[in-house]
C-alpha cells in the first residue's frame, strides 16, 4: 500500500502540487479533522465529572451549541449511508439513533410536583435489574437529575412521552 501511494504521488507533477486549487482543496480535510476533534473535546467536557459550574458553562456556551448543531447535521447527512452499518455494529435502541417518534398523552400538567421519593424508587428498581445482569449499580447525579426533571416537565406540559420533543429538540436544554 505504501509503495502504491508513493508511486501515485510521484506521478503528480510539482506544478499540480503547487497550484492554488490543490492548496484550497487541501484545506477541507484539515477543517473536517479539526471539527471532529472539536466535537470530541466538546463531548468529553460534557461527560467528564468536572465542577458543576464548569459543566453548565460548557453546556450554555455558543461554541458547544454550534458544535452540537453541526454534529446533528452531520449525523442526519451520514445516517442514510451509514445508518444500517451503525445499527448493525452498535446495537442501540431506536430512540438513541435519533428517531423522532413520540407518544401523545391525553393530558397536560403545567406545574408538576417533584417526587424525589419516586425518583429514588425508580433508581432502586433499575439497580435491582442491573444487579440481576451482573452490572454495577447506578448512583443519582444532581446534574442528570436536573436535566431529567426539566425534560419530564417539558413532556408533561406539552402532553407527550419520548426522548425527543415533538418540535424536534432532544431535550429541554436544546
GROMACS .gro file of N, CA and C in nm, residues 42-145:
model
  312
   42UNK      N    1  -1.568   1.869   2.294
   42UNK     CA    2  -1.693   1.920   2.349
   42UNK      C    3  -1.769   1.810   2.422
   43UNK      N    4  -1.776   1.692   2.361
   43UNK     CA    5  -1.845   1.579   2.425
   43UNK      C    6  -1.774   1.539   2.554
   44UNK      N    7  -1.641   1.534   2.551
   44UNK     CA    8  -1.567   1.499   2.672
   44UNK      C    9  -1.591   1.600   2.784
   45UNK      N   10  -1.593   1.728   2.749
   45UNK     CA   11  -1.617   1.830   2.851
   45UNK      C   12  -1.756   1.817   2.911
   46UNK      N   13  -1.851   1.767   2.833
   46UNK     CA   14  -1.986   1.747   2.885
   46UNK      C   15  -1.995   1.622   2.972
   47UNK      N   16  -1.913   1.522   2.941
   47UNK     CA   17  -1.923   1.395   3.011
   47UNK      C   18  -1.834   1.383   3.134
   48UNK      N   19  -1.721   1.452   3.132
   48UNK     CA   20  -1.627   1.442   3.245
   48UNK      C   21  -1.690   1.508   3.367
   49UNK      N   22  -1.686   1.438   3.480
   49UNK     CA   23  -1.748   1.495   3.601
   49UNK      C   24  -1.662   1.604   3.663
   50UNK      N   25  -1.652   1.717   3.594
   50UNK     CA   26  -1.582   1.833   3.648
   50UNK      C   27  -1.683   1.917   3.725
   51UNK      N   28  -1.641   2.023   3.783
   51UNK     CA   29  -1.730   2.105   3.865
   51UNK      C   30  -1.861   2.137   3.798
   52UNK      N   31  -1.965   2.143   3.877
   52UNK     CA   32  -2.099   2.169   3.826
   52UNK      C   33  -2.105   2.298   3.745
   53UNK      N   34  -2.040   2.402   3.794
   53UNK     CA   35  -2.041   2.531   3.724
   53UNK      C   36  -1.973   2.523   3.589
   54UNK      N   37  -1.861   2.452   3.582
   54UNK     CA   38  -1.787   2.440   3.457
   54UNK      C   39  -1.868   2.364   3.353
   55UNK      N   40  -1.927   2.251   3.394
   55UNK     CA   41  -2.007   2.173   3.301
   55UNK      C   42  -2.126   2.254   3.250
   56UNK      N   43  -2.186   2.332   3.338
   56UNK     CA   44  -2.300   2.415   3.299
   56UNK      C   45  -2.255   2.524   3.201
   57UNK      N   46  -2.138   2.582   3.224
   57UNK     CA   47  -2.084   2.683   3.132
   57UNK      C   48  -2.059   2.624   2.995
   58UNK      N   49  -2.004   2.502   2.991
   58UNK     CA   50  -1.980   2.435   2.863
   58UNK      C   51  -2.112   2.412   2.791
   59UNK      N   52  -2.213   2.364   2.865
   59UNK     CA   53  -2.345   2.337   2.806
   59UNK      C   54  -2.408   2.463   2.747
   60UNK      N   55  -2.388   2.577   2.815
   60UNK     CA   56  -2.451   2.701   2.772
   60UNK      C   57  -2.368   2.778   2.669
   61UNK      N   58  -2.247   2.731   2.641
   61UNK     CA   59  -2.159   2.807   2.552
   61UNK      C   60  -2.209   2.806   2.408
   62UNK      N   61  -2.183   2.914   2.340
   62UNK     CA   62  -2.220   2.927   2.199
   62UNK      C   63  -2.145   2.825   2.115
   63UNK      N   64  -2.017   2.804   2.147
   63UNK     CA   65  -1.935   2.708   2.073
   63UNK      C   66  -1.995   2.567   2.086
   64UNK      N   67  -2.036   2.529   2.206
   64UNK     CA   68  -2.096   2.397   2.226
   64UNK      C   69  -2.225   2.385   2.144
   65UNK      N   70  -2.309   2.487   2.146
   65UNK     CA   71  -2.432   2.484   2.067
   65UNK      C   72  -2.402   2.467   1.919
   66UNK      N   73  -2.300   2.538   1.872
   66UNK     CA   74  -2.262   2.530   1.731
   66UNK      C   75  -2.212   2.390   1.698
   67UNK      N   76  -2.125   2.335   1.784
   67UNK     CA   77  -2.071   2.201   1.759
   67UNK      C   78  -2.182   2.097   1.759
   68UNK      N   79  -2.271   2.104   1.858
   68UNK     CA   80  -2.381   2.007   1.865
   68UNK      C   81  -2.470   2.017   1.741
   69UNK      N   82  -2.498   2.139   1.698
   69UNK     CA   83  -2.580   2.157   1.577
   69UNK      C   84  -2.511   2.095   1.455
   70UNK      N   85  -2.381   2.116   1.442
   70UNK     CA   86  -2.306   2.061   1.328
   70UNK      C   87  -2.298   1.909   1.335
   71UNK      N   88  -2.279   1.853   1.455
   71UNK     CA   89  -2.273   1.708   1.471
   71UNK      C   90  -2.409   1.648   1.435
   72UNK      N   91  -2.518   1.710   1.481
   72UNK     CA   92  -2.652   1.661   1.445
   72UNK      C   93  -2.676   1.668   1.295
   73UNK      N   94  -2.630   1.777   1.232
   73UNK     CA   95  -2.644   1.791   1.086
   73UNK      C   96  -2.566   1.680   1.017
   74UNK      N   97  -2.442   1.656   1.063
   74UNK     CA   98  -2.357   1.554   1.001
   74UNK      C   99  -2.421   1.416   1.019
   75UNK      N  100  -2.477   1.391   1.137
   75UNK     CA  101  -2.543   1.263   1.161
   75UNK      C  102  -2.661   1.246   1.066
   76UNK      N  103  -2.740   1.352   1.048
   76UNK     CA  104  -2.854   1.345   0.955
   76UNK      C  105  -2.808   1.318   0.812
   77UNK      N  106  -2.696   1.378   0.772
   77UNK     CA  107  -2.646   1.360   0.636
   77UNK      C  108  -2.588   1.221   0.614
   78UNK      N  109  -2.518   1.169   0.717
   78UNK     CA  110  -2.449   1.041   0.702
   78UNK      C  111  -2.535   0.921   0.738
   79UNK      N  112  -2.641   0.942   0.815
   79UNK     CA  113  -2.721   0.826   0.858
   79UNK      C  114  -2.786   0.750   0.743
   80UNK      N  115  -2.829   0.816   0.632
   80UNK     CA  116  -2.883   0.735   0.522
   80UNK      C  117  -2.778   0.641   0.463
   81UNK      N  118  -2.652   0.681   0.468
   81UNK     CA  119  -2.545   0.599   0.412
   81UNK      C  120  -2.494   0.497   0.514
   82UNK      N  121  -2.469   0.543   0.637
   82UNK     CA  122  -2.406   0.458   0.737
   82UNK      C  123  -2.502   0.411   0.846
   83UNK      N  124  -2.628   0.451   0.841
   83UNK     CA  125  -2.723   0.416   0.945
   83UNK      C  126  -2.735   0.266   0.969
   84UNK      N  127  -2.743   0.189   0.861
   84UNK     CA  128  -2.755   0.044   0.874
   84UNK      C  129  -2.628  -0.015   0.933
   85UNK      N  130  -2.513   0.037   0.893
   85UNK     CA  131  -2.386  -0.009   0.948
   85UNK      C  132  -2.379   0.017   1.097
   86UNK      N  133  -2.416   0.138   1.138
   86UNK     CA  134  -2.413   0.174   1.280
   86UNK      C  135  -2.506   0.085   1.359
   87UNK      N  136  -2.628   0.063   1.309
   87UNK     CA  137  -2.723  -0.019   1.383
   87UNK      C  138  -2.680  -0.165   1.387
   88UNK      N  139  -2.603  -0.210   1.288
   88UNK     CA  140  -2.553  -0.347   1.289
   88UNK      C  141  -2.437  -0.362   1.386
   89UNK      N  142  -2.345  -0.267   1.383
   89UNK     CA  143  -2.226  -0.274   1.467
   89UNK      C  144  -2.259  -0.240   1.612
   90UNK      N  145  -2.336  -0.136   1.633
   90UNK     CA  146  -2.372  -0.092   1.768
   90UNK      C  147  -2.520  -0.112   1.785
   91UNK      N  148  -2.558  -0.213   1.857
   91UNK     CA  149  -2.699  -0.241   1.879
   91UNK      C  150  -2.755  -0.140   1.978
   92UNK      N  151  -2.825  -0.039   1.929
   92UNK     CA  152  -2.882   0.065   2.012
   92UNK      C  153  -3.033   0.066   1.994
   93UNK      N  154  -3.105   0.112   2.098
   93UNK     CA  155  -3.249   0.128   2.079
   93UNK      C  156  -3.277   0.236   1.975
   94UNK      N  157  -3.394   0.230   1.913
   94UNK     CA  158  -3.430   0.324   1.807
   94UNK      C  159  -3.421   0.468   1.854
   95UNK      N  160  -3.459   0.496   1.978
   95UNK     CA  161  -3.457   0.634   2.028
   95UNK      C  162  -3.316   0.689   2.030
   96UNK      N  163  -3.217   0.604   2.056
   96UNK     CA  164  -3.079   0.650   2.062
   96UNK      C  165  -3.025   0.683   1.924
   97UNK      N  166  -3.087   0.630   1.820
   97UNK     CA  167  -3.041   0.657   1.685
   97UNK      C  168  -3.107   0.779   1.623
   98UNK      N  169  -3.186   0.851   1.700
   98UNK     CA  170  -3.241   0.977   1.653
   98UNK      C  171  -3.380   0.970   1.596
   99UNK      N  172  -3.454   0.864   1.621
   99UNK     CA  173  -3.592   0.860   1.572
   99UNK      C  174  -3.674   0.967   1.644
  100UNK      N  175  -3.762   1.032   1.574
  100UNK     CA  176  -3.837   1.145   1.628
  100UNK      C  177  -3.978   1.108   1.670
  101UNK      N  178  -4.004   0.981   1.694
  101UNK     CA  179  -4.139   0.939   1.730
  101UNK      C  180  -4.167   0.970   1.876
  102UNK      N  181  -4.294   0.992   1.907
  102UNK     CA  182  -4.334   1.017   2.044
  102UNK      C  183  -4.477   0.968   2.065
  103UNK      N  184  -4.512   0.952   2.192
  103UNK     CA  185  -4.647   0.911   2.228
  103UNK      C  186  -4.722   1.036   2.275
  104UNK      N  187  -4.836   1.062   2.213
  104UNK     CA  188  -4.919   1.176   2.252
  104UNK      C  189  -5.000   1.137   2.375
  105UNK      N  190  -4.989   1.216   2.481
  105UNK     CA  191  -5.065   1.192   2.603
  105UNK      C  192  -5.200   1.263   2.595
  106UNK      N  193  -5.298   1.211   2.664
  106UNK     CA  194  -5.432   1.270   2.663
  106UNK      C  195  -5.448   1.376   2.771
  107UNK      N  196  -5.340   1.421   2.827
  107UNK     CA  197  -5.346   1.522   2.933
  107UNK      C  198  -5.218   1.605   2.931
  108UNK      N  199  -5.224   1.719   3.000
  108UNK     CA  200  -5.109   1.807   3.018
  108UNK      C  201  -5.107   1.853   3.163
  109UNK      N  202  -4.987   1.866   3.217
  109UNK     CA  203  -4.970   1.914   3.354
  109UNK      C  204  -4.868   2.026   3.349
  110UNK      N  205  -4.909   2.147   3.393
  110UNK     CA  206  -4.818   2.261   3.384
  110UNK      C  207  -4.730   2.281   3.507
  111UNK      N  208  -4.774   2.239   3.623
  111UNK     CA  209  -4.695   2.259   3.745
  111UNK      C  210  -4.685   2.128   3.821
  112UNK      N  211  -4.608   2.035   3.767
  112UNK     CA  212  -4.593   1.904   3.830
  112UNK      C  213  -4.509   1.914   3.956
  113UNK      N  214  -4.545   1.836   4.056
  113UNK     CA  215  -4.474   1.832   4.182
  113UNK      C  216  -4.355   1.737   4.168
  114UNK      N  217  -4.238   1.779   4.215
  114UNK     CA  218  -4.120   1.694   4.212
  114UNK      C  219  -4.135   1.587   4.319
  115UNK      N  220  -4.119   1.462   4.280
  115UNK     CA  221  -4.134   1.349   4.372
  115UNK      C  222  -4.001   1.276   4.384
  116UNK      N  223  -3.915   1.325   4.472
  116UNK     CA  224  -3.786   1.263   4.496
  116UNK      C  225  -3.798   1.119   4.542
  117UNK      N  226  -3.906   1.088   4.615
  117UNK     CA  227  -3.926   0.952   4.662
  117UNK      C  228  -3.948   0.855   4.545
  118UNK      N  229  -4.023   0.901   4.444
  118UNK     CA  230  -4.044   0.816   4.326
  118UNK      C  231  -3.918   0.803   4.242
  119UNK      N  232  -3.838   0.911   4.235
  119UNK     CA  233  -3.710   0.905   4.164
  119UNK      C  234  -3.619   0.803   4.230
  120UNK      N  235  -3.613   0.805   4.364
  120UNK     CA  236  -3.530   0.710   4.439
  120UNK      C  237  -3.578   0.567   4.419
  121UNK      N  238  -3.711   0.548   4.418
  121UNK     CA  239  -3.767   0.415   4.396
  121UNK      C  240  -3.733   0.364   4.256
  122UNK      N  241  -3.741   0.452   4.155
  122UNK     CA  242  -3.707   0.413   4.018
  122UNK      C  243  -3.560   0.372   4.009
  123UNK      N  244  -3.473   0.449   4.073
  123UNK     CA  245  -3.330   0.417   4.073
  123UNK      C  246  -3.307   0.281   4.140
  124UNK      N  247  -3.379   0.255   4.246
  124UNK     CA  248  -3.368   0.127   4.317
  124UNK      C  249  -3.413   0.011   4.227
  125UNK      N  250  -3.523   0.030   4.154
  125UNK     CA  251  -3.572  -0.074   4.063
  125UNK      C  252  -3.474  -0.099   3.948
  126UNK      N  253  -3.420   0.009   3.894
  126UNK     CA  254  -3.322  -0.003   3.786
  126UNK      C  255  -3.199  -0.078   3.836
  127UNK      N  256  -3.150  -0.044   3.955
  127UNK     CA  257  -3.032  -0.109   4.009
  127UNK      C  258  -3.057  -0.256   4.041
  128UNK      N  259  -3.179  -0.290   4.081
  128UNK     CA  260  -3.212  -0.431   4.104
  128UNK      C  261  -3.202  -0.510   3.973
  129UNK      N  262  -3.251  -0.452   3.863
  129UNK     CA  263  -3.240  -0.518   3.732
  129UNK      C  264  -3.095  -0.526   3.688
  130UNK      N  265  -3.019  -0.422   3.712
  130UNK     CA  266  -2.877  -0.422   3.675
  130UNK      C  267  -2.803  -0.532   3.752
  131UNK      N  268  -2.835  -0.547   3.879
  131UNK     CA  269  -2.769  -0.648   3.962
  131UNK      C  270  -2.798  -0.788   3.908
  132UNK      N  271  -2.921  -0.812   3.861
  132UNK     CA  272  -2.957  -0.942   3.804
  132UNK      C  273  -2.869  -0.977   3.685
  133UNK      N  274  -2.820  -0.874   3.615
  133UNK     CA  275  -2.739  -0.896   3.495
  133UNK      C  276  -2.590  -0.875   3.522
  134UNK      N  277  -2.554  -0.869   3.650
  134UNK     CA  278  -2.413  -0.856   3.687
  134UNK      C  279  -2.353  -0.719   3.662
  135UNK      N  280  -2.436  -0.617   3.656
  135UNK     CA  281  -2.388  -0.480   3.631
  135UNK      C  282  -2.379  -0.403   3.762
  136UNK      N  283  -2.288  -0.305   3.763
  136UNK     CA  284  -2.273  -0.220   3.882
  136UNK      C  285  -2.395  -0.130   3.897
  137UNK      N  286  -2.428  -0.095   4.021
  137UNK     CA  287  -2.543  -0.005   4.043
  137UNK      C  288  -2.511   0.137   3.997
  138UNK      N  289  -2.614   0.208   3.957
  138UNK     CA  290  -2.602   0.349   3.920
  138UNK      C  291  -2.620   0.434   4.045
  139UNK      N  292  -2.565   0.554   4.041
  139UNK     CA  293  -2.582   0.649   4.151
  139UNK      C  294  -2.654   0.772   4.098
  140UNK      N  295  -2.731   0.833   4.185
  140UNK     CA  296  -2.800   0.957   4.146
  140UNK      C  297  -2.697   1.066   4.121
  141UNK      N  298  -2.719   1.145   4.017
  141UNK     CA  299  -2.629   1.254   3.982
  141UNK      C  300  -2.712   1.383   3.977
  142UNK      N  301  -2.672   1.486   4.053
  142UNK     CA  302  -2.752   1.609   4.059
  142UNK      C  303  -2.773   1.675   3.923
  143UNK      N  304  -2.671   1.680   3.837
  143UNK     CA  305  -2.687   1.743   3.705
  143UNK      C  306  -2.783   1.664   3.618
  144UNK      N  307  -2.767   1.532   3.618
  144UNK     CA  308  -2.855   1.447   3.538
  144UNK      C  309  -2.998   1.457   3.590
  145UNK      N  310  -3.013   1.462   3.721
  145UNK     CA  311  -3.146   1.474   3.782
  145UNK      C  312  -3.213   1.603   3.736
   0.00000   0.00000   0.00000
